[in-house]
mmCIF file of C-alpha atoms in Angstrom:
data_model
loop_
_atom_site.group_PDB
_atom_site.id
_atom_site.type_symbol
_atom_site.label_atom_id
_atom_site.label_comp_id
_atom_site.label_asym_id
_atom_site.label_seq_id
_atom_site.Cartn_x
_atom_site.Cartn_y
_atom_site.Cartn_z
ATOM 1 C CA MET A 30 -0.052 0.068 0.001
ATOM 2 C CA ASP A 31 1.290 3.437 -0.952
ATOM 3 C CA TYR A 32 0.862 5.423 2.496
ATOM 4 C CA ILE A 33 0.628 9.170 2.504
ATOM 5 C CA LEU A 34 3.077 10.415 5.123
ATOM 6 C CA HIS A 35 2.588 14.155 5.000
ATOM 7 C CA TYR A 36 0.634 14.596 7.899
ATOM 8 C CA ASP A 37 3.003 12.428 10.065
ATOM 9 C CA TYR A 38 5.891 14.929 8.761
ATOM 10 C CA ALA A 39 3.647 17.720 9.975
ATOM 11 C CA ALA A 40 2.814 16.033 13.226
ATOM 12 C CA PHE A 41 6.328 15.472 14.229
ATOM 13 C CA VAL A 42 7.236 19.213 13.374
ATOM 14 C CA LEU A 43 4.336 20.811 15.416
ATOM 15 C CA SER A 44 5.096 18.447 18.494
ATOM 16 C CA VAL A 45 8.720 19.635 18.551
ATOM 17 C CA ILE A 46 7.884 23.155 18.150
ATOM 18 C CA ILE A 47 5.368 22.583 20.949
ATOM 19 C CA ILE A 48 8.101 20.850 23.024
ATOM 20 C CA ILE A 49 10.632 23.352 22.663
ATOM 21 C CA HIS A 50 8.261 26.360 23.576
ATOM 22 C CA PHE A 51 7.086 24.274 26.917
ATOM 23 C CA TYR A 52 10.350 23.706 28.009
ATOM 24 C CA HIS A 53 11.601 27.366 27.123
ATOM 25 C CA LYS A 54 8.920 28.770 29.268
ATOM 26 C CA LYS A 55 9.370 26.938 32.235
ATOM 27 C CA GLY A 56 5.651 27.050 33.923
ATOM 28 C CA ILE A 57 4.442 25.691 36.742
ATOM 29 C CA ARG A 58 4.972 21.720 37.112
ATOM 30 C CA THR A 59 1.995 20.045 38.388
ATOM 31 C CA ASN A 60 0.801 16.230 38.089
ATOM 32 C CA GLN A 61 -1.183 17.007 35.063
ATOM 33 C CA THR A 62 1.685 19.052 33.543
ATOM 34 C CA TYR A 63 3.940 15.785 33.755
ATOM 35 C CA VAL A 64 1.205 13.909 32.216
ATOM 36 C CA PHE A 65 1.144 16.557 29.601
ATOM 37 C CA MET A 66 4.838 16.191 28.765
ATOM 38 C CA VAL A 67 4.424 12.506 28.325
ATOM 39 C CA CYS A 68 1.944 13.193 25.974
ATOM 40 C CA LEU A 69 3.993 15.597 24.066
ATOM 41 C CA TRP A 70 7.179 13.052 23.896
ATOM 42 C CA THR A 71 4.650 10.233 23.026
ATOM 43 C CA GLY A 72 3.300 12.217 20.051
ATOM 44 C CA VAL A 73 7.032 12.647 18.820
ATOM 45 C CA ILE A 74 7.617 8.948 19.285
ATOM 46 C CA THR A 75 4.427 7.974 17.277
ATOM 47 C CA ALA A 76 5.146 10.201 14.605
ATOM 48 C CA LEU A 77 8.600 8.842 14.067
ATOM 49 C CA MET A 78 7.464 5.504 14.624
ATOM 50 C CA ASP A 79 4.767 5.512 12.029
ATOM 51 C CA VAL A 80 7.011 6.868 9.344
ATOM 52 C CA LEU A 81 9.537 4.117 10.167
ATOM 53 C CA THR A 82 7.073 1.099 10.123
ATOM 54 C CA VAL A 83 6.010 2.386 6.413
ATOM 55 C CA TRP A 84 9.524 2.235 5.602
ATOM 56 C CA VAL A 85 10.339 -1.118 6.865
ATOM 57 C CA ASP A 86 7.091 -2.347 5.383
ATOM 58 C CA ARG A 87 7.876 -1.005 1.754
ATOM 59 C CA GLU A 88 11.700 -2.442 1.930
ATOM 60 C CA ARG A 89 10.176 -5.756 3.063
ATOM 61 C CA MET A 90 12.546 -5.830 6.039
ATOM 62 C CA ALA A 91 13.187 -8.939 8.538
ATOM 63 C CA VAL A 92 9.749 -10.038 10.080
ATOM 64 C CA PRO A 93 10.685 -9.975 13.536
ATOM 65 C CA LEU A 94 11.947 -6.264 13.095
ATOM 66 C CA VAL A 95 8.686 -5.189 11.653
ATOM 67 C CA TYR A 96 6.877 -6.881 14.400
ATOM 68 C CA ILE A 97 8.685 -5.074 16.910
ATOM 69 C CA LEU A 98 8.564 -1.599 15.399
ATOM 70 C CA ASN A 99 4.878 -1.944 14.770
ATOM 71 C CA VAL A 100 4.251 -3.013 18.298
ATOM 72 C CA VAL A 101 6.207 0.096 19.616
ATOM 73 C CA TYR A 102 4.097 2.130 17.280
ATOM 74 C CA LEU A 103 0.840 0.874 18.132
ATOM 75 C CA THR A 104 1.613 1.013 21.928
ATOM 76 C CA ALA A 105 2.594 4.779 21.855
ATOM 77 C CA PHE A 106 -0.126 5.346 19.644
ATOM 78 C CA ASN A 107 -2.799 3.934 21.752
ATOM 79 C CA MET A 108 -1.405 5.643 24.869
ATOM 80 C CA MET A 109 -2.230 8.999 23.532
ATOM 81 C CA PRO A 110 -6.172 8.793 24.287
ATOM 82 C CA PHE A 111 -5.361 7.202 27.778
ATOM 83 C CA MET A 112 -2.803 10.097 28.570
ATOM 84 C CA TYR A 113 -5.186 12.756 27.377
ATOM 85 C CA HIS A 114 -8.156 11.457 29.320
ATOM 86 C CA LEU A 115 -5.695 11.315 32.551
ATOM 87 C CA TYR A 116 -4.634 14.579 31.818
ATOM 88 C CA LEU A 117 -8.173 15.847 31.924
ATOM 89 C CA ARG A 118 -9.110 13.666 35.288
ATOM 90 C CA LEU A 119 -6.096 15.194 37.198
ATOM 91 C CA ALA A 120 -7.316 18.697 36.249
ATOM 92 C CA THR A 121 -10.804 17.924 37.511
ATOM 93 C CA LYS A 122 -10.205 15.523 40.372
ATOM 94 C CA GLU A 123 -7.277 14.825 42.472
ATOM 95 C CA ALA A 124 -6.004 11.383 42.461
ATOM 96 C CA ALA A 125 -6.418 10.638 46.142
ATOM 97 C CA LYS A 126 -10.316 11.024 45.471
ATOM 98 C CA TRP A 127 -10.285 8.760 42.583
ATOM 99 C CA THR A 128 -12.883 5.726 43.291
ATOM 100 C CA ILE A 129 -12.425 2.151 42.114
ATOM 101 C CA PHE A 130 -14.906 2.945 39.300
ATOM 102 C CA ASP A 131 -12.755 5.782 38.509
ATOM 103 C CA LYS A 132 -9.578 3.609 38.334
ATOM 104 C CA VAL A 133 -11.353 0.605 36.344
ATOM 105 C CA THR A 134 -12.431 3.089 33.509
ATOM 106 C CA LEU A 135 -9.137 4.806 33.319
ATOM 107 C CA PHE A 136 -6.795 2.036 33.376
ATOM 108 C CA GLY A 137 -9.321 -0.858 32.260
ATOM 109 C CA PRO A 138 -9.176 -0.001 28.259
ATOM 110 C CA VAL A 139 -5.348 0.999 27.892
ATOM 111 C CA LEU A 140 -4.530 -2.428 29.689
ATOM 112 C CA PHE A 141 -6.814 -4.147 27.405
ATOM 113 C CA SER A 142 -5.317 -2.604 24.396
ATOM 114 C CA LEU A 143 -1.886 -2.977 25.507
ATOM 115 C CA ALA A 144 -2.150 -6.798 26.320
ATOM 116 C CA LEU A 145 -3.908 -7.318 22.565
ATOM 117 C CA ILE A 146 -0.856 -5.365 20.990
ATOM 118 C CA TRP A 147 1.771 -7.276 22.909
ATOM 119 C CA THR A 148 0.496 -10.608 21.983
ATOM 120 C CA THR A 149 0.016 -9.736 18.501
ATOM 121 C CA PRO A 150 3.344 -11.439 17.185
ATOM 122 C CA LEU A 151 1.738 -14.685 18.640
ATOM 123 C CA THR A 152 -1.895 -14.284 17.957
ATOM 124 C CA LYS A 153 -2.009 -12.140 14.772
ATOM 125 C CA LEU A 154 -5.084 -10.556 16.424
ATOM 126 C CA ILE A 155 -4.131 -6.892 15.940
ATOM 127 C CA PHE A 156 -1.975 -7.075 12.834
ATOM 128 C CA TYR A 157 -0.028 -9.401 10.608
ATOM 129 C CA TYR A 158 3.048 -9.271 8.443
ATOM 130 C CA ASN A 159 4.734 -11.416 5.943
ATOM 131 C CA LEU A 160 7.291 -10.957 3.017
ATOM 132 C CA GLU A 161 4.508 -11.858 0.342
ATOM 133 C CA ASP A 162 1.574 -9.847 1.458
ATOM 134 C CA GLY A 163 3.380 -7.386 3.548
ATOM 135 C CA TYR A 164 1.363 -5.395 6.640
ATOM 136 C CA GLY A 165 -2.161 -6.179 7.143
ATOM 137 C CA HIS A 166 -4.780 -5.254 9.990
ATOM 138 C CA GLY A 167 -5.920 -8.452 11.839
ATOM 139 C CA PRO A 168 -9.722 -9.256 13.111
ATOM 140 C CA GLY A 169 -9.291 -7.421 16.334
ATOM 141 C CA PHE A 170 -7.796 -4.149 15.052
ATOM 142 C CA ILE A 171 -11.410 -3.042 15.628
ATOM 143 C CA LEU A 172 -11.058 -3.475 19.331
ATOM 144 C CA LEU A 173 -8.363 -0.864 19.517
ATOM 145 C CA TYR A 174 -10.736 1.899 18.023
ATOM 146 C CA VAL A 175 -13.278 0.517 20.716
ATOM 147 C CA ALA A 176 -10.843 1.402 23.379
ATOM 148 C CA THR A 177 -10.274 4.995 22.089
ATOM 149 C CA ALA A 178 -14.020 5.315 21.871
ATOM 150 C CA VAL A 179 -14.441 4.368 25.624
ATOM 151 C CA TYR A 180 -11.683 7.451 26.409
ATOM 152 C CA MET A 181 -13.763 9.754 23.917
ATOM 153 C CA VAL A 182 -16.942 9.214 25.619
ATOM 154 C CA GLY A 183 -15.127 9.435 29.175
ATOM 155 C CA THR A 184 -13.667 12.634 28.283
ATOM 156 C CA VAL A 185 -16.744 14.360 26.899
ATOM 157 C CA THR A 186 -18.441 13.203 30.125
ATOM 158 C CA ILE A 187 -16.110 14.599 32.305
ATOM 159 C CA THR A 188 -16.031 17.998 30.525
ATOM 160 C CA ILE A 189 -19.671 18.338 30.745
ATOM 161 C CA TRP A 190 -19.773 17.220 34.333
ATOM 162 C CA HIS A 191 -17.016 19.708 35.332
ATOM 163 C CA ARG A 192 -17.891 22.401 32.494
ATOM 164 C CA LYS A 193 -18.300 25.047 35.589
ATOM 165 C CA GLU A 194 -14.856 24.572 36.660
ATOM 166 C CA LEU A 195 -13.260 24.701 32.996
ATOM 167 C CA SER A 196 -13.069 27.747 30.918
ATOM 168 C CA PRO A 197 -15.090 28.118 27.509
ATOM 169 C CA TRP A 198 -11.799 27.847 25.916
ATOM 170 C CA GLN A 199 -10.868 24.709 27.602
ATOM 171 C CA CYS A 200 -14.011 23.008 26.630
ATOM 172 C CA VAL A 201 -13.769 23.764 23.307
ATOM 173 C CA SER A 202 -10.088 22.305 22.837
ATOM 174 C CA VAL A 203 -11.651 19.039 24.538
ATOM 175 C CA MET A 204 -14.423 18.777 22.304
ATOM 176 C CA PHE A 205 -12.331 19.682 19.222
ATOM 177 C CA TYR A 206 -9.949 16.771 20.193
ATOM 178 C CA VAL A 207 -12.831 14.283 20.450
ATOM 179 C CA ALA A 208 -14.626 15.333 17.067
ATOM 180 C CA THR A 209 -11.252 15.452 15.233
ATOM 181 C CA THR A 210 -10.078 12.274 16.504
ATOM 182 C CA LEU A 211 -13.359 10.749 15.669
ATOM 183 C CA ILE A 212 -13.264 12.024 12.123
ATOM 184 C CA GLY A 213 -9.531 11.000 11.790
ATOM 185 C CA VAL A 214 -10.518 7.397 12.777
ATOM 186 C CA LEU A 215 -13.351 7.266 10.140
ATOM 187 C CA ILE A 216 -11.294 8.709 7.572
ATOM 188 C CA GLN A 217 -8.446 6.079 8.549
ATOM 189 C CA ILE A 218 -10.983 3.334 8.485
ATOM 190 C CA PHE A 219 -12.088 4.036 4.785
ATOM 191 C CA THR A 220 -8.741 5.477 3.559
ATOM 192 C CA PRO A 221 -6.167 3.398 5.378
ATOM 193 C CA HIS A 222 -3.321 4.641 3.209
ATOM 194 C CA VAL A 223 -4.051 8.287 4.420
ATOM 195 C CA LEU A 224 -1.980 8.487 7.801
ATOM 196 C CA MET A 225 -3.446 11.479 9.562
ATOM 197 C CA LEU A 226 -4.443 10.659 12.994
ATOM 198 C CA GLN A 227 -1.350 11.488 14.487
ATOM 199 C CA PHE A 228 -1.692 15.094 13.071
ATOM 200 C CA VAL A 229 -4.948 15.301 14.541
ATOM 201 C CA ALA A 230 -3.414 14.301 18.146
ATOM 202 C CA SER A 231 -0.753 17.029 17.465
ATOM 203 C CA LEU A 232 -3.406 19.752 16.672
ATOM 204 C CA SER A 233 -5.515 18.699 19.749
ATOM 205 C CA LEU A 234 -2.152 18.751 21.962
ATOM 206 C CA LEU A 235 -1.415 22.372 20.872
ATOM 207 C CA LEU A 236 -5.142 23.534 21.771
ATOM 208 C CA LEU A 237 -4.609 21.681 25.072
ATOM 209 C CA TYR A 238 -1.258 23.439 25.346
ATOM 210 C CA MET A 239 -2.760 27.047 24.717
ATOM 211 C CA SER A 240 -5.491 26.370 26.874
ATOM 212 C CA LEU A 241 -4.515 24.751 29.741
ATOM 213 C CA GLU A 242 -0.702 24.439 29.868
ATOM 214 C CA ASN A 243 0.353 28.025 28.623
ATOM 215 C CA ALA A 244 2.847 29.015 30.893
ATOM 216 C CA GLU A 245 2.299 32.421 30.134
ATOM 217 C CA ILE A 246 -1.402 32.538 31.459
ATOM 218 C CA ASP A 247 -0.036 31.415 34.984
ATOM 219 C CA GLU A 248 2.112 35.100 35.198
ATOM 220 C CA ASP A 249 1.466 38.439 35.659
ATOM 221 C CA LYS A 250 2.892 39.838 32.437
ATOM 222 C CA TYR A 251 4.132 42.780 33.984
ATOM 223 C CA LEU A 252 5.571 41.481 37.372
ATOM 224 C CA GLY A 253 6.817 38.111 36.086
ATOM 225 C CA VAL A 254 5.414 36.646 39.093
ATOM 226 C CA TYR A 255 2.534 34.208 39.234
ATOM 227 C CA ASN A 256 -1.240 35.301 39.144
ATOM 228 C CA ARG A 257 -4.029 34.054 41.098
ATOM 229 C CA ARG A 258 -4.433 31.164 38.550
ATOM 230 C CA GLY A 259 -0.831 30.151 39.107
ATOM 231 C CA PHE A 260 -1.227 30.795 42.876
ATOM 232 C CA GLU A 261 -4.028 28.350 42.657
ATOM 233 C CA LYS A 262 -2.138 25.779 40.877
ATOM 234 C CA LYS A 263 0.753 25.762 42.913
ATOM 235 C CA ILE A 264 -0.472 25.853 46.532
ATOM 236 C CA PRO A 265 -2.322 22.267 46.258
ATOM 237 C CA GLU A 266 1.094 21.042 45.175
ATOM 238 C CA PHE A 267 2.860 22.250 48.396
ATOM 239 C CA ILE A 268 0.154 21.005 50.635
ATOM 240 C CA ARG A 269 -0.025 17.467 48.627
ATOM 241 C CA ARG A 270 3.495 17.269 49.441
ATOM 242 C CA GLU A 271 3.585 18.372 52.847
ATOM 243 C CA ASN A 272 6.231 21.079 51.994
ATOM 244 C CA GLU A 273 6.822 23.980 54.275
ATOM 245 C CA PHE A 274 5.669 27.494 52.388
ATOM 246 C CA HIS A 275 4.823 30.836 53.253
ATOM 247 C CA VAL A 276 2.528 33.323 51.573
ATOM 248 C CA LEU A 277 3.141 36.709 51.517
ATOM 249 C CA VAL A 278 0.141 39.289 50.743
ATOM 250 C CA VAL A 279 0.772 42.712 49.409
ATOM 251 C CA ASN A 280 -1.854 45.067 48.578
ATOM 252 C CA ILE A 281 -0.459 48.245 46.361
ATOM 253 C CA THR A 282 -3.119 51.049 46.449
ATOM 254 C CA ASN A 283 -3.626 52.390 42.777
ATOM 255 C CA TYR A 284 -1.168 49.956 41.473
ATOM 256 C CA GLN A 285 -2.224 50.696 37.934
ATOM 257 C CA SER A 286 -1.449 54.455 38.341
ATOM 258 C CA LEU A 287 1.748 53.977 39.894
ATOM 259 C CA ARG A 288 2.854 51.563 37.195
ATOM 260 C CA GLU A 289 1.928 54.249 34.650
ATOM 261 C CA VAL A 290 3.786 56.901 36.300
ATOM 262 C CA VAL A 291 7.244 55.013 37.475
ATOM 263 C CA GLY A 292 7.282 52.141 34.927
ATOM 264 C CA MET A 293 8.138 48.548 35.508
ATOM 265 C CA ASN A 294 12.063 49.126 35.796
#
């Protein structure tokens, strides 16, 4: 099959740009921030592995190598919906408050998917490969889409349930992620040679970064210190880790007028 890889190239470039900006800004590090970092690196690895698996298929490389690379690719790719869903759960509910149902619905689908993927070299359930026919999807590949759909439904449910805790822009970014992922999956099913799902995931990460993880929205643009949003993100981390900290409150009367007269330097 003659695969179209342009979207994978674009996904790789976009993910790298986000990573560079993310590390350059050095914003507040919270649990969901670390999950977001894993999402970014997973996106880069997935785009690279997608291109690499297409190349080894075209070159009819050794069968064991093809299986290893495709298992790595599918593992990384199917971690994306899980990581996105995990990020949203951490943003709306502390892990210490998760119920058994929360944990089962969070980890169940991804563990099911990984079990299918990792046993595929033996079962051929998810994909198969031979030198004559090349790469092909197995009868159980649709189960990976089902697992992804479970996370999509869960993500929408959490967004609707916690809509008052999220900004309109954050809700839009989540809905965009869900809608574009579903569209991408449909396109992938009917036109499997167009590899665009990773590009869709990269766009979603960009929106997530702009709405939830952009360090600039946690800082006062004039003073260079944390604003109220940054304060509300940082304090729970100190409390959870039982770190000793002090809070200094300064109220400057007519601050705006003072800044206009004296300046920021």
